[in-house]
Amino acid sequence: MSRKSGQNIWIGSTCPIRQVLDRFGDKWSILIVELLSHEGKLRFSEIAHTIGDISQKMLTVTLRSLESDGLVIRQFFPEIPPRVEYELSELGKSLVPHIQQLSAWGQTHMDTILENRKRFEEKQQKQGKTAY
């Protein structure tokens, strides 16, 4: 990343990396984007059922955040009972290949990461320290 007008872009709330990591550093956003990329339009209950261990409140908060960033489109149908569907926007779809690359990297390197964690913990135990 380059500096503009001598400003340090890494500092403060305007840092693009901080902004993106703030959105996707949570437990659920990437899972929801990935799910919608595979399934297309889904109702709230379908998302909740597929993910399984997400609370209704957290799913609501996460979907609203993704919608506020323009990554997810929420469509309300005034029926009885009311129906709401969620799908990825074009911006959200443009994120999918990056998430898939990150997922592939994780799958490729997971065994090595787990081995490194185990070695680190063993080293810490030998030194009489806790891992974190």
Coordinates of N, CA and C in Angstrom, one line a residue:
M1 N 0.8 -1.2 0.0 CA 0.0 0.0 0.0 C 0.9 1.2 0.0
S2 N 0.4 2.2 -0.7 CA 1.2 3.4 -0.8 C 0.6 4.5 0.1
R3 N 1.4 5.5 0.4 CA 1.0 6.6 1.2 C 0.5 7.7 0.3
K4 N -0.6 8.3 0.7 CA -1.1 9.5 0.0 C -0.9 10.7 0.8
S5 N -0.3 11.7 0.1 CA -0.1 13.0 0.8 C 0.7 12.9 2.1
G6 N 1.6 11.9 2.2 CA 2.4 11.7 3.4 C 1.7 11.2 4.6
Q7 N 0.4 10.7 4.4 CA -0.4 10.2 5.5 C -0.1 8.7 5.6
N8 N -0.1 8.3 6.9 CA 0.1 6.8 7.1 C -1.3 6.2 7.1
I9 N -1.6 5.4 6.1 CA -2.9 4.8 5.9 C -3.2 3.7 7.0
W10 N -2.1 3.2 7.7 CA -2.3 2.2 8.6 C -2.8 2.6 10.0
I11 N -2.9 3.9 10.1 CA -3.3 4.5 11.4 C -4.8 4.9 11.3
G12 N -5.6 4.6 12.3 CA -6.9 5.1 12.4 C -8.0 4.3 11.7
S13 N -9.2 4.8 11.8 CA -10.3 4.1 11.3 C -10.4 4.1 9.8
T14 N -9.6 4.9 9.1 CA -9.7 4.9 7.6 C -8.8 3.9 7.0
C15 N -8.0 3.1 7.8 CA -7.1 2.1 7.2 C -8.0 1.0 6.5
P16 N -7.8 0.8 5.3 CA -8.6 -0.2 4.5 C -8.5 -1.6 5.1
I17 N -7.4 -2.0 5.5 CA -7.2 -3.3 6.1 C -8.0 -3.5 7.4
R18 N -7.9 -2.5 8.2 CA -8.7 -2.5 9.5 C -10.2 -2.6 9.2
Q19 N -10.6 -1.8 8.2 CA -12.1 -1.8 7.9 C -12.5 -3.2 7.4
V20 N -11.8 -3.8 6.5 CA -12.1 -5.1 6.0 C -12.0 -6.2 7.1
L21 N -11.0 -6.2 7.9 CA -10.8 -7.2 8.9 C -11.9 -7.0 10.0
D22 N -12.3 -5.8 10.3 CA -13.3 -5.5 11.2 C -14.6 -6.2 10.8
R23 N -14.9 -6.2 9.5 CA -16.1 -6.8 9.1 C -16.0 -8.4 9.1
F24 N -14.8 -8.9 8.6 CA -14.7 -10.3 8.4 C -13.9 -11.0 9.5
G25 N -13.5 -10.3 10.5 CA -12.8 -10.9 11.6 C -13.7 -11.6 12.6
D26 N -15.0 -11.4 12.4 CA -16.0 -12.0 13.3 C -16.1 -13.5 12.9
K27 N -16.9 -14.2 13.7 CA -17.1 -15.6 13.5 C -18.0 -16.0 12.4
W28 N -18.9 -15.1 12.0 CA -20.0 -15.5 11.1 C -20.0 -14.9 9.7
S29 N -19.5 -13.8 9.5 CA -19.6 -13.1 8.2 C -19.2 -13.9 7.0
I30 N -18.0 -14.4 7.1 CA -17.4 -15.2 6.0 C -18.2 -16.5 5.8
L31 N -18.7 -17.1 6.8 CA -19.6 -18.3 6.7 C -20.8 -17.9 5.9
I32 N -21.4 -16.8 6.3 CA -22.7 -16.4 5.6 C -22.5 -16.1 4.1
V33 N -21.4 -15.3 3.9 CA -21.1 -15.0 2.5 C -20.8 -16.3 1.7
E34 N -20.1 -17.2 2.2 CA -19.8 -18.5 1.6 C -21.1 -19.3 1.4
L35 N -21.9 -19.3 2.4 CA -23.2 -20.1 2.2 C -24.1 -19.5 1.1
L36 N -24.2 -18.1 1.1 CA -25.0 -17.5 0.1 C -24.4 -17.7 -1.3
S37 N -23.1 -17.8 -1.4 CA -22.5 -17.9 -2.7 C -22.8 -19.3 -3.3
H38 N -23.0 -20.3 -2.4 CA -23.3 -21.6 -2.9 C -24.8 -21.8 -3.1
E39 N -25.6 -21.2 -2.2 CA -27.1 -21.5 -2.2 C -27.9 -20.5 -2.9
G40 N -27.4 -19.3 -3.2 CA -28.2 -18.2 -3.8 C -29.0 -17.6 -2.7
K41 N -30.3 -17.3 -3.0 CA -31.2 -16.7 -2.1 C -31.6 -17.7 -1.0
L42 N -31.6 -17.2 0.2 CA -32.0 -18.0 1.4 C -32.8 -17.2 2.3
R43 N -33.8 -17.8 3.0 CA -34.5 -17.2 4.0 C -33.7 -17.2 5.3
F44 N -34.1 -16.3 6.2 CA -33.4 -16.2 7.5 C -33.3 -17.6 8.2
S45 N -34.4 -18.3 8.3 CA -34.5 -19.5 8.9 C -33.6 -20.6 8.3
E46 N -33.5 -20.5 6.9 CA -32.6 -21.5 6.2 C -31.1 -21.2 6.5
I47 N -30.8 -19.9 6.6 CA -29.4 -19.6 7.0 C -29.1 -20.1 8.4
A48 N -30.0 -19.8 9.3 CA -29.9 -20.2 10.7 C -29.7 -21.7 10.8
H49 N -30.6 -22.4 10.1 CA -30.6 -23.9 10.2 C -29.3 -24.5 9.6
T50 N -28.8 -23.9 8.5 CA -27.6 -24.5 7.8 C -26.4 -24.2 8.7
I51 N -26.3 -23.0 9.2 CA -25.1 -22.7 10.1 C -25.2 -23.5 11.4
G52 N -26.4 -23.5 12.0 CA -26.6 -24.4 13.1 C -26.4 -23.7 14.5
D53 N -25.2 -23.3 14.8 CA -24.9 -22.8 16.1 C -24.8 -21.3 16.3
I54 N -25.5 -20.6 15.4 CA -25.5 -19.1 15.5 C -26.9 -18.7 16.1
S55 N -26.8 -17.8 17.1 CA -28.0 -17.3 17.7 C -28.8 -16.5 16.8
Q56 N -30.1 -16.3 17.0 CA -31.0 -15.5 16.2 C -30.5 -14.1 16.2
K57 N -30.1 -13.6 17.4 CA -29.6 -12.2 17.5 C -28.3 -12.0 16.7
M58 N -27.4 -12.9 16.8 CA -26.1 -12.8 16.1 C -26.3 -12.8 14.6
L59 N -27.2 -13.7 14.2 CA -27.5 -13.8 12.7 C -28.1 -12.5 12.2
T60 N -29.0 -11.9 13.0 CA -29.6 -10.6 12.6 C -28.6 -9.5 12.5
V61 N -27.7 -9.5 13.6 CA -26.6 -8.4 13.6 C -25.7 -8.6 12.4
T62 N -25.3 -9.8 12.1 CA -24.4 -10.1 11.1 C -25.0 -9.8 9.7
L63 N -26.2 -10.2 9.5 CA -26.9 -9.9 8.2 C -27.0 -8.4 8.0
R64 N -27.4 -7.7 9.1 CA -27.5 -6.2 9.0 C -26.2 -5.6 8.6
S65 N -25.1 -6.0 9.2 CA -23.8 -5.5 8.9 C -23.4 -5.7 7.5
L66 N -23.6 -7.0 7.0 CA -23.3 -7.3 5.6 C -24.2 -6.5 4.7
E67 N -25.5 -6.2 5.0 CA -26.3 -5.4 4.2 C -25.9 -4.0 4.2
S68 N -25.5 -3.5 5.4 CA -25.0 -2.1 5.5 C -23.8 -1.8 4.6
D69 N -22.9 -2.8 4.5 CA -21.7 -2.7 3.6 C -22.0 -2.9 2.2
G70 N -23.3 -3.3 1.9 CA -23.7 -3.5 0.5 C -23.3 -4.9 -0.1
L71 N -23.0 -5.8 0.8 CA -22.5 -7.2 0.4 C -23.7 -8.1 0.3
V72 N -24.8 -7.9 1.0 CA -26.0 -8.7 1.0 C -27.2 -7.8 0.7
I73 N -28.1 -8.4 -0.1 CA -29.3 -7.7 -0.4 C -30.4 -8.4 0.4
R74 N -31.2 -7.7 1.1 CA -32.4 -8.2 1.8 C -33.6 -7.8 1.1
Q75 N -34.5 -8.8 0.8 CA -35.7 -8.5 0.1 C -36.9 -9.0 1.0
F76 N -37.8 -8.1 1.3 CA -38.9 -8.3 2.2 C -40.1 -8.5 1.3
F77 N -40.9 -9.6 1.6 CA -42.1 -9.9 0.9 C -43.3 -9.7 1.9
P78 N -44.2 -8.7 1.7 CA -45.3 -8.5 2.6 C -46.4 -9.5 2.5
E79 N -46.1 -10.7 2.9 CA -47.1 -11.8 2.9 C -47.4 -12.2 4.3
I80 N -48.3 -13.1 4.4 CA -48.7 -13.6 5.8 C -48.3 -15.1 5.8
P81 N -47.4 -15.6 6.6 CA -46.5 -14.7 7.4 C -45.4 -14.0 6.5
P82 N -44.9 -12.9 7.0 CA -43.9 -12.2 6.1 C -42.7 -13.1 5.8
R83 N -42.2 -12.8 4.6 CA -41.0 -13.6 4.1 C -39.9 -12.6 3.8
V84 N -38.7 -13.0 4.2 CA -37.5 -12.2 3.9 C -36.5 -13.1 3.3
E85 N -35.9 -12.7 2.2 CA -34.8 -13.5 1.6 C -33.5 -12.7 1.5
Y86 N -32.4 -13.3 1.6 CA -31.1 -12.7 1.5 C -30.3 -13.3 0.4
E87 N -29.6 -12.5 -0.3 CA -28.7 -13.0 -1.4 C -27.5 -12.0 -1.5
L88 N -26.4 -12.5 -2.1 CA -25.3 -11.7 -2.3 C -25.5 -10.6 -3.3
S89 N -25.0 -9.4 -3.1 CA -25.0 -8.4 -4.1 C -23.8 -8.6 -5.1
E90 N -23.7 -7.8 -6.1 CA -22.6 -8.0 -7.0 C -21.3 -7.7 -6.2
L91 N -21.3 -6.8 -5.3 CA -20.1 -6.5 -4.5 C -19.8 -7.8 -3.6
G92 N -20.8 -8.4 -3.0 CA -20.6 -9.6 -2.3 C -20.1 -10.7 -3.1
K93 N -20.6 -10.9 -4.3 CA -20.1 -11.9 -5.2 C -18.6 -11.7 -5.6
S94 N -18.2 -10.4 -5.7 CA -16.8 -10.2 -6.0 C -15.9 -10.6 -4.9
L95 N -16.4 -10.7 -3.7 CA -15.6 -11.2 -2.5 C -15.4 -12.7 -2.5
V96 N -16.3 -13.4 -3.1 CA -16.3 -14.9 -3.0 C -14.9 -15.5 -3.4
P97 N -14.3 -15.2 -4.5 CA -13.1 -15.8 -4.9 C -12.0 -15.6 -3.9
H98 N -12.0 -14.5 -3.2 CA -11.0 -14.2 -2.2 C -11.2 -15.1 -1.0
I99 N -12.4 -15.3 -0.6 CA -12.8 -16.1 0.5 C -12.4 -17.6 0.2
Q100 N -12.7 -18.0 -1.1 CA -12.3 -19.3 -1.5 C -10.8 -19.5 -1.5
Q101 N -10.1 -18.5 -1.9 CA -8.6 -18.6 -1.8 C -8.1 -18.8 -0.4
L102 N -8.7 -18.0 0.5 CA -8.3 -18.1 1.9 C -8.7 -19.5 2.5
S103 N -9.8 -20.0 2.1 CA -10.2 -21.3 2.6 C -9.3 -22.4 2.0
A104 N -9.0 -22.3 0.8 CA -8.0 -23.3 0.2 C -6.7 -23.2 0.8
W105 N -6.2 -22.0 1.1 CA -4.9 -21.8 1.8 C -5.0 -22.5 3.2
G106 N -6.1 -22.3 3.9 CA -6.3 -22.9 5.2 C -6.3 -24.5 5.1
Q107 N -7.0 -25.0 4.1 CA -7.1 -26.4 4.0 C -5.7 -27.0 3.6
T108 N -4.9 -26.3 2.8 CA -3.6 -26.7 2.4 C -2.6 -26.8 3.6
H109 N -2.7 -25.8 4.5 CA -1.8 -25.6 5.5 C -2.2 -26.0 6.9
M110 N -3.5 -26.5 7.1 CA -4.0 -26.7 8.4 C -3.2 -27.7 9.2
D111 N -2.7 -28.8 8.6 CA -1.9 -29.8 9.3 C -0.6 -29.2 9.8
T112 N 0.0 -28.4 9.0 CA 1.2 -27.7 9.4 C 1.0 -26.7 10.6
I113 N -0.1 -26.0 10.5 CA -0.5 -25.0 11.5 C -0.7 -25.8 12.8
L114 N -1.5 -26.9 12.8 CA -1.8 -27.6 14.0 C -0.5 -28.2 14.6
E115 N 0.4 -28.7 13.8 CA 1.7 -29.2 14.3 C 2.5 -28.1 14.9
N116 N 2.5 -26.9 14.3 CA 3.2 -25.8 14.9 C 2.6 -25.3 16.2
R117 N 1.3 -25.3 16.3 CA 0.7 -25.0 17.6 C 1.1 -26.0 18.7
K118 N 1.1 -27.3 18.3 CA 1.4 -28.3 19.3 C 2.9 -28.1 19.8
R119 N 3.8 -27.9 18.8 CA 5.2 -27.7 19.2 C 5.3 -26.4 20.1
F120 N 4.6 -25.4 19.7 CA 4.7 -24.2 20.5 C 4.2 -24.4 21.9
E121 N 3.1 -25.1 22.1 CA 2.5 -25.4 23.4 C 3.5 -26.2 24.2
E122 N 4.1 -27.3 23.6 CA 5.1 -28.1 24.3 C 6.3 -27.3 24.7
K123 N 6.7 -26.4 23.9 CA 7.9 -25.6 24.2 C 7.5 -24.7 25.4
Q124 N 6.3 -24.1 25.4 CA 5.9 -23.2 26.5 C 5.8 -24.0 27.8
Q125 N 5.3 -25.2 27.7 CA 5.1 -26.0 28.9 C 6.5 -26.4 29.5
K126 N 7.5 -26.7 28.6 CA 8.8 -27.0 29.1 C 9.4 -25.8 29.8
Q127 N 9.1 -24.6 29.3 CA 9.6 -23.4 29.9 C 8.8 -22.9 31.1
G128 N 7.8 -23.6 31.4 CA 6.9 -23.2 32.5 C 6.0 -22.1 32.2
K129 N 5.7 -21.9 31.0 CA 4.8 -20.7 30.6 C 3.5 -21.3 30.1
T130 N 2.5 -20.5 30.1 CA 1.2 -20.8 29.5 C 1.4 -20.4 28.0
A131 N 0.6 -21.1 27.2 CA 0.7 -20.8 25.7 C 0.4 -19.4 25.4
Y132 N -0.6 -18.8 26.0 CA -1.0 -17.5 25.7 C -1.2 -16.7 26.9

